[in-house]
Short mmCIF file of C-alpha atoms in Angstrom, two decimals:
data_model
loop_
_atom_site.label_atom_id
_atom_site.label_comp_id
_atom_site.label_asym_id
_atom_site.label_seq_id
_atom_site.Cartn_x
_atom_site.Cartn_y
_atom_site.Cartn_z
CA MET A 1 2.52 -6.47 -10.23
CA CYS A 2 3.05 -4.58 -13.67
CA ILE A 3 0.43 -4.81 -16.39
CA ASP A 4 2.17 -2.96 -19.22
CA TRP A 5 0.44 0.42 -18.68
CA GLY A 6 -0.70 0.11 -15.38
CA VAL A 7 0.86 -0.82 -11.95
CA ILE A 8 -1.18 -2.63 -9.38
CA ASP A 9 0.55 -2.02 -6.17
CA LEU A 10 -0.67 -4.95 -4.09
CA ALA A 11 2.22 -4.76 -1.71
CA CYS A 12 3.67 -1.42 -1.77
CA GLY A 13 0.74 0.70 -0.95
CA SER A 14 0.95 3.04 2.23
CA PRO A 15 -0.73 1.62 5.02
CA PHE A 16 -2.32 4.84 5.79
CA ASN A 17 -4.02 5.11 2.34
CA GLY A 18 -7.27 3.23 3.55
CA VAL A 19 -9.28 5.38 0.97
CA TYR A 20 -7.71 3.33 -1.87
CA ASP A 21 -8.51 -0.13 -0.56
CA GLY A 22 -12.16 -0.58 -1.81
CA GLY A 23 -11.13 -2.26 -4.81
CA ARG A 24 -11.82 0.40 -7.51
CA THR A 25 -8.13 1.58 -7.50
CA LEU A 26 -7.77 -1.97 -9.30
CA VAL A 27 -10.42 -0.89 -11.88
CA HIS A 28 -8.44 2.24 -12.52
CA GLU A 29 -5.31 0.17 -13.17
CA ILE A 30 -7.05 -2.25 -15.46
CA GLY A 31 -8.30 0.88 -17.37
CA HIS A 32 -4.64 1.56 -18.11
CA TYR A 33 -4.10 -2.05 -19.27
CA PHE A 34 -6.80 -1.49 -21.65
CA TYR A 35 -5.27 1.71 -23.10
CA LEU A 36 -6.89 4.31 -21.10
CA TRP A 37 -5.18 7.58 -19.95
CA HIS A 38 -5.76 9.62 -16.85
CA ILE A 39 -8.91 11.82 -17.44
CA TRP A 40 -6.85 15.03 -17.04
CA GLY A 41 -4.39 14.02 -19.69
CA ASP A 42 -1.42 14.04 -17.39
CA GLU A 43 -0.28 17.41 -18.49
CA ASN A 44 -2.03 19.49 -15.59
CA GLY A 45 -3.67 21.95 -17.89
CA CYS A 46 -6.48 22.27 -20.56
CA THR A 47 -4.51 20.83 -23.45
CA GLY A 48 -4.03 17.23 -22.04
CA ASP A 49 -5.50 14.64 -24.27
CA ASP A 50 -6.70 11.36 -22.52
CA PHE A 51 -7.73 9.82 -25.84
CA ARG A 52 -4.28 10.26 -27.34
CA ILE A 53 -2.82 7.40 -29.30
CA GLN A 54 0.79 6.15 -28.39
CA ASP A 55 3.20 5.89 -31.12
CA GLY A 56 3.21 2.44 -32.66
CA PHE A 57 -0.08 1.47 -30.93
CA PRO A 58 -2.91 2.53 -33.49
CA LEU A 59 -6.51 1.58 -32.63
CA SER A 60 -8.77 0.19 -35.44
CA ALA A 61 -11.92 1.86 -33.98
CA ASN A 62 -12.57 5.63 -33.84
CA CYS A 63 -13.58 6.24 -30.29
CA THR A 64 -14.15 10.07 -30.15
CA ASP A 65 -13.16 11.75 -26.90
CA ASP A 66 -16.28 12.38 -24.67
CA THR A 67 -14.70 13.26 -21.34
CA PRO A 68 -14.54 16.84 -20.23
CA ASN A 69 -11.24 18.93 -20.11
CA GLN A 70 -9.77 18.78 -16.64
CA ALA A 71 -6.97 20.84 -15.12
CA LYS A 72 -5.39 18.15 -12.92
CA SER A 73 -6.17 15.09 -10.97
CA THR A 74 -8.93 15.07 -8.30
CA SER A 75 -8.26 13.76 -4.60
CA GLY A 76 -10.78 13.23 -1.95
CA CYS A 77 -14.52 12.57 -2.35
CA LEU A 78 -16.28 15.40 -4.03
CA SER A 79 -19.97 15.89 -4.59
CA GLY A 80 -22.20 17.87 -6.97
CA VAL A 81 -20.94 20.02 -9.80
CA GLN A 82 -17.23 20.64 -9.61
CA THR A 83 -15.68 23.05 -12.10
CA ASP A 84 -12.10 24.33 -12.74
CA GLY A 85 -10.47 26.60 -15.23
CA CYS A 86 -10.85 23.99 -18.09
CA SER A 87 -14.59 23.04 -17.61
CA SER A 88 -15.82 26.13 -16.03
CA THR A 89 -19.59 25.46 -16.29
CA ALA A 90 -21.96 22.55 -15.43
CA PRO A 91 -21.72 19.72 -15.69
CA GLY A 92 -17.88 20.55 -14.87
CA PHE A 93 -15.24 18.04 -14.73
CA MET A 94 -15.90 14.12 -14.24
CA TYR A 95 -14.38 13.38 -10.90
CA GLN A 96 -16.37 10.10 -10.72
CA ASN A 97 -14.64 8.67 -13.45
CA TYR A 98 -12.54 5.74 -12.81
CA MET A 99 -9.42 7.30 -14.50
CA ASP A 100 -9.28 10.15 -11.97
CA TYR A 101 -7.62 9.96 -8.55
CA THR A 102 -10.57 10.39 -6.37
CA ASN A 103 -11.18 7.97 -3.32
CA ASP A 104 -12.30 4.40 -4.24
CA GLY A 105 -15.88 5.16 -2.56
CA CYS A 106 -16.26 8.12 -5.23
CA TYR A 107 -15.47 6.25 -8.26
CA GLY A 108 -18.33 4.78 -10.40
CA MET A 109 -18.20 5.39 -14.22
CA PHE A 110 -16.56 5.02 -17.55
CA THR A 111 -17.78 7.01 -20.50
CA ILE A 112 -19.22 5.42 -23.65
CA ALA A 113 -16.07 6.22 -25.60
CA GLN A 114 -13.93 4.89 -22.89
CA VAL A 115 -15.55 1.61 -23.30
CA CYS A 116 -15.17 1.82 -26.93
CA ARG A 117 -11.50 2.15 -26.52
CA MET A 118 -11.08 -0.59 -24.10
CA GLN A 119 -12.84 -2.97 -26.57
CA ALA A 120 -10.75 -1.85 -29.42
CA CYS A 121 -7.75 -2.40 -27.23
CA LEU A 122 -9.08 -5.84 -26.38
CA ASP A 123 -9.49 -6.66 -30.13
CA ASN A 124 -6.11 -5.28 -31.14
CA TYR A 125 -3.57 -5.91 -28.40
CA ARG A 126 -5.35 -8.20 -25.81
CA ALA A 127 -6.99 -10.67 -28.03
CA SER A 128 -5.30 -13.63 -26.29
CA LEU A 129 -7.50 -12.92 -23.45
CA LYS A 130 -10.55 -14.10 -25.48
CA SER A 131 -9.08 -17.68 -25.64
CA SER A 132 -7.25 -17.84 -22.39
CA ASN A 133 -7.68 -20.74 -20.06
CA GLY A 134 -7.46 -18.55 -17.05
CA CYS A 135 -11.08 -19.32 -15.97
CA ALA A 136 -10.73 -22.85 -16.34
CA PRO A 137 -11.10 -24.67 -12.97
CA VAL A 138 -7.74 -25.71 -11.27
CA VAL A 139 -7.03 -29.50 -11.46
CA ALA A 140 -7.91 -30.57 -7.87
CA VAL A 141 -5.83 -32.70 -5.58
CA ASN A 142 -6.79 -34.54 -2.50
CA ASN A 143 -4.45 -32.70 -0.02
CA ASP A 144 -3.77 -29.03 -0.67
CA VAL A 145 -3.58 -26.39 2.10
CA ARG A 146 -3.08 -22.83 1.26
CA VAL A 147 -1.45 -20.29 3.55
CA SER A 148 -3.61 -17.46 2.70
CA GLU A 149 -2.23 -14.82 4.94
CA ILE A 150 -0.16 -14.10 8.06
CA LEU A 151 -2.62 -11.83 10.07
CA ASN A 152 -0.17 -11.24 13.00
CA PRO A 153 2.32 -9.67 12.48
CA VAL A 154 0.42 -7.54 9.94
CA SER A 155 1.65 -7.97 6.53
CA ARG A 156 2.31 -4.62 4.90
CA GLY A 157 4.07 -4.68 1.62
CA PHE A 158 6.57 -7.52 2.49
CA ALA A 159 7.74 -7.56 -1.25
CA CYS A 160 8.79 -3.82 -1.04
CA GLY A 161 10.75 -4.23 2.28
CA LYS A 162 8.10 -2.66 4.44
CA LYS A 163 7.40 -3.74 7.97
CA THR A 164 5.02 -3.35 10.82
CA SER A 165 6.37 -2.08 14.09
CA TYR A 166 5.53 -3.57 17.63
CA CYS A 167 5.89 -2.40 20.97
CA ASP A 168 5.38 -5.63 22.70
CA LEU A 169 8.39 -7.88 23.23
CA GLN A 170 6.36 -11.14 22.80
CA LEU A 171 4.96 -12.03 19.36
CA THR A 172 1.93 -14.21 18.91
CA PRO A 173 1.45 -14.99 15.27
CA GLN A 174 -1.76 -15.80 13.61
CA VAL A 175 -2.24 -17.29 10.21
CA LEU A 176 -5.03 -17.97 7.82
CA ILE A 177 -5.18 -21.41 6.06
CA VAL A 178 -7.71 -22.68 3.55
CA ASN A 179 -8.26 -26.35 2.38
CA ASP A 180 -8.07 -26.24 -1.26
CA GLY A 181 -7.97 -29.96 -1.51
CA ASP A 182 -10.70 -32.49 -2.39
CA ALA A 183 -10.23 -34.42 0.98
CA PRO A 184 -11.18 -32.86 4.43
CA LEU A 185 -8.29 -31.59 6.32
CA THR A 186 -7.80 -33.00 9.77
CA SER A 187 -4.26 -32.42 10.55
CA LEU A 188 -1.04 -30.61 9.53
CA THR A 189 2.17 -29.26 10.73
CA PHE A 190 3.31 -25.75 11.07
CA THR A 191 7.09 -24.74 10.84
CA ILE A 192 7.74 -21.41 12.10
CA ARG A 193 11.07 -19.42 10.95
CA VAL A 194 12.50 -16.11 11.90
CA ASP A 195 15.24 -14.86 9.44
CA ASN A 196 15.26 -18.48 8.03
CA VAL A 197 15.97 -19.98 11.54
CA VAL A 198 13.48 -22.42 12.82
CA VAL A 199 11.95 -21.09 16.05
CA GLY A 200 9.14 -23.60 16.51
CA VAL A 201 7.13 -26.47 15.13
CA GLN A 202 3.48 -26.83 15.93
CA ASN A 203 0.75 -29.54 15.11
CA TRP A 204 -2.78 -28.62 14.36
CA THR A 205 -5.84 -30.82 14.26
CA GLY A 206 -9.40 -29.88 13.25
CA ASN A 207 -11.82 -30.79 10.35
CA LEU A 208 -12.07 -28.34 7.24
CA ALA A 209 -14.14 -29.25 4.25
CA THR A 210 -12.88 -28.28 0.83
CA SER A 211 -12.82 -24.37 0.68
CA GLU A 212 -13.37 -23.98 4.32
CA PHE A 213 -10.91 -21.88 6.33
CA ALA A 214 -9.46 -21.51 9.73
CA TYR A 215 -7.50 -18.96 11.82
CA VAL A 216 -4.76 -20.56 13.71
CA ASN A 217 -2.81 -18.98 16.53
CA ILE A 218 0.92 -19.93 16.66
CA ASP A 219 2.60 -20.21 20.02
CA ALA A 220 4.04 -17.03 21.32
CA PHE A 221 7.77 -16.37 21.25
CA THR A 222 10.14 -13.58 22.15
CA PRO A 223 11.96 -12.25 19.22
CA PRO A 224 14.94 -9.77 19.69
CA THR A 225 14.49 -6.09 19.02
CA GLY A 226 15.13 -5.14 15.35
CA THR A 227 13.62 -5.78 12.00
CA HIS A 228 12.89 -9.55 11.07
CA THR A 229 11.25 -11.82 8.60
CA LEU A 230 8.66 -14.29 9.80
CA LYS A 231 8.03 -17.37 7.53
CA ILE A 232 5.31 -19.94 8.19
CA ASN A 233 5.18 -23.22 6.25
CA THR A 234 2.76 -25.86 6.29
CA GLY A 235 3.28 -29.53 5.64
CA ASN A 236 2.02 -33.23 6.22
CA PRO A 237 -1.70 -32.44 5.52
CA ASN A 238 -3.68 -35.47 6.72
CA GLY A 239 -0.33 -37.08 7.43
CA GLY A 240 0.61 -36.99 3.74
CA ILE A 241 2.35 -34.99 0.81
CA ASP A 242 0.66 -31.71 -0.22
CA GLY A 243 -0.21 -31.82 -3.82
CA ARG A 244 0.33 -28.29 -4.40
CA PRO A 245 3.40 -27.04 -2.35
CA ILE A 246 3.59 -23.57 -4.25
CA ASN A 247 0.98 -22.17 -1.78
CA ASP A 248 2.40 -23.65 1.45
CA PHE A 249 3.82 -20.67 2.98
CA ALA A 250 3.60 -17.00 3.79
CA GLU A 251 5.87 -14.33 5.00
CA ALA A 252 5.70 -11.03 6.92
CA ARG A 253 8.27 -8.48 7.77
CA TYR A 254 7.95 -7.01 11.35
CA GLU A 255 10.08 -4.82 13.77
CA ILE A 256 10.31 -5.08 17.52
CA LEU A 257 11.09 -1.34 18.89
CA PRO A 258 13.51 -0.87 21.56
CA PRO A 259 12.29 0.07 25.06
CA ALA A 260 10.27 3.33 25.47
CA LEU A 261 12.32 6.49 26.34
CA ASN A 262 11.63 7.24 30.10
CA PRO A 263 12.02 10.12 30.86
CA PRO A 264 10.68 11.13 27.33
CA ILE A 265 12.61 13.13 24.78
CA ALA A 266 13.66 16.57 26.20
CA ALA A 267 14.69 18.03 23.03
CA GLN A 268 15.85 16.99 19.51
CA SER A 269 17.54 19.56 17.20
CA PHE A 270 19.13 16.95 14.67
CA GLU A 271 22.75 18.05 15.52
CA GLU A 272 24.05 14.65 15.37
CA VAL A 273 26.12 13.59 12.30
CA THR A 274 24.00 10.28 11.95
CA PHE A 275 20.28 10.99 10.52
CA PRO A 276 17.80 9.96 11.69
CA PRO A 277 18.97 10.00 15.34
CA ASP A 278 19.10 6.91 17.37
CA ASN A 279 15.70 5.17 17.50
CA TRP A 280 14.31 7.72 15.23
CA ARG A 281 13.10 6.35 11.92
CA VAL A 282 12.17 7.54 8.39
CA ILE A 283 9.64 5.65 6.17
CA ASN A 284 9.93 6.58 2.57
CA PRO A 285 7.41 4.41 0.69
CA ASP A 286 8.19 5.62 -2.76
CA GLY A 287 12.11 5.83 -2.53
CA GLY A 288 11.96 9.39 -3.56
CA ILE A 289 12.87 12.61 -1.72
CA THR A 290 12.26 12.24 1.82
CA TRP A 291 13.21 13.50 5.43
CA ALA A 292 16.91 14.46 5.70
CA LYS A 293 19.20 16.65 7.89
CA THR A 294 19.95 20.02 6.65
CA THR A 295 22.10 22.86 7.98
CA SER A 296 20.29 25.57 5.90
CA ALA A 297 18.16 26.26 9.07
CA GLY A 298 18.25 25.60 12.75
CA ASN A 299 16.91 26.53 16.06
CA PRO A 300 18.72 26.84 18.43
CA GLY A 301 21.38 24.97 16.75
CA ILE A 302 22.49 24.96 13.18
CA ALA A 303 20.66 22.01 11.98
CA SER A 304 17.05 20.56 11.42
CA ALA A 305 15.12 18.02 9.79
CA ARG A 306 13.75 18.89 6.31
CA LEU A 307 11.61 17.52 3.61
CA SER A 308 12.34 19.21 0.35
CA ALA A 309 8.82 19.40 -1.09
CA TYR A 310 9.92 22.28 -3.49
CA SER A 311 12.14 19.75 -5.32
CA TYR A 312 9.63 16.93 -5.16
CA ASN A 313 6.81 16.67 -7.69
CA SER A 314 5.18 13.32 -7.02
CA LYS A 315 1.59 13.48 -5.95
CA GLN A 316 -0.18 11.78 -3.05
CA GLN A 317 2.91 10.41 -1.34
CA ILE A 318 3.33 10.40 2.33
CA ASP A 319 6.78 10.44 4.17
CA TYR A 320 7.20 9.81 7.87
CA LEU A 321 9.60 10.91 10.35
CA LEU A 322 8.91 8.89 13.53
CA THR A 323 10.07 9.58 16.99
CA PRO A 324 11.14 6.79 19.32
CA LYS A 325 8.72 5.05 21.67
CA ILE A 326 7.87 7.48 24.36
CA GLN A 327 6.68 6.24 27.93
CA THR A 328 3.64 8.52 29.12
CA ALA A 329 2.37 6.55 31.92
CA GLY A 330 2.27 8.55 34.89
CA SER A 331 2.22 11.74 33.00
CA GLU A 332 -0.61 14.32 33.58
CA PHE A 333 -0.30 15.83 30.15
CA LEU A 334 2.14 16.23 27.48
CA ILE A 335 3.37 19.25 25.56
CA LEU A 336 4.86 19.09 22.04
CA ASN A 337 6.74 22.15 20.72
CA PHE A 338 8.56 22.49 17.40
CA ASN A 339 9.81 25.22 15.10
CA LEU A 340 8.46 25.13 11.62
CA ALA A 341 9.69 27.02 8.46
CA TYR A 342 8.27 26.63 5.03
CA ALA A 343 7.76 28.45 1.72
CA LYS A 344 4.44 28.63 -0.13
CA TYR A 345 3.78 28.90 -3.74
CA ASN A 346 1.40 31.77 -4.64
CA ASN A 347 -1.00 29.78 -6.80
CA ASP A 348 -4.17 28.79 -5.34
CA MET A 349 -4.70 26.16 -8.21
CA GLU A 350 -2.23 23.92 -6.72
CA ASN A 351 -2.60 21.29 -4.04
CA TRP A 352 -0.30 22.04 -1.17
CA ASP A 353 1.93 19.83 0.61
CA GLN A 354 0.95 19.27 4.28
CA LEU A 355 2.51 18.62 7.53
CA GLU A 356 0.59 16.37 9.94
CA VAL A 357 1.51 15.72 13.58
CA VAL A 358 -0.09 12.46 14.56
CA TYR A 359 0.38 9.93 17.35
CA SER A 360 -0.08 6.21 17.76
CA GLU A 361 -0.60 4.05 21.01
CA ASP A 362 0.25 0.97 19.27
CA CYS A 363 3.64 1.64 17.42
CA GLY A 364 1.86 2.75 14.26
CA ILE A 365 -0.31 -0.15 13.51
CA THR A 366 -3.27 2.40 13.88
#
């Protein structure tokens, strides 16, 4: 969802970025919508101006910069007085500001001048919001069922081509429905499609008053391995026609993984022509530089998997190299050995790239 100067990543956020799911990242992006820049000025130095005026977009109000200089963005959740080379004495830099990159739980303020600037933007460039009918009540209809969300399989970034992987070969979908109609909802019909092919039709009965919701379990089915799209439609509410059909469906993308390797992987040196190797996966949320095969280094062979972080300047991105499923039942313990080569910048002011080795017992859902 693009809002001119800010992008609200409703569907494309990494599933592992739970520190940004508290709602305040939305406040950050709305700040961009109202003409606020990042608090460090986007220049990673002390000369960045977060109150600059974009060419062709002057402001009538004189909102004087009242944010402290800051060398770079902030990550994590800091506390107390924090200083850097740009603001070396107390009170330091303003990591609590909504226009920084701290965790959602650590945001908490705009400055007086930032509020002034947002008000000026509203008056100059967003004035139509003052007369918008966006808050006017929606015209109600008798029968209106909204498919709010598919809860299983977990919907993670369907619009961005992302998917959730499952180890189980049987899938039991669950969907959340809401009665947006004036009349009590007592019955409806679900149509379940996988890759646009109908795999089931299921009737539901109940009694939902206006605005009430229900979690509905769809009959289990066995999909083939691979990546698929699940679409669940509702129809025939109370035996009639839905007055607002635009909200009658939801979609989710999922992957059923091949059977686990047993015995587990003995070794992988990435010598194959194809990368990633069979049943391995690369997840690259931002579409930038990611894991690839290289012959610049190898042990014991001539190849290895590499993430060229040296050539990659985007911040707070995570790229995943995932092994196949590994059967561990009956194993007393497991040993993972790997060789690692890297080069480190000699600059303590930078945030270093990190390599993490993690495992999941549910195919990456958690």
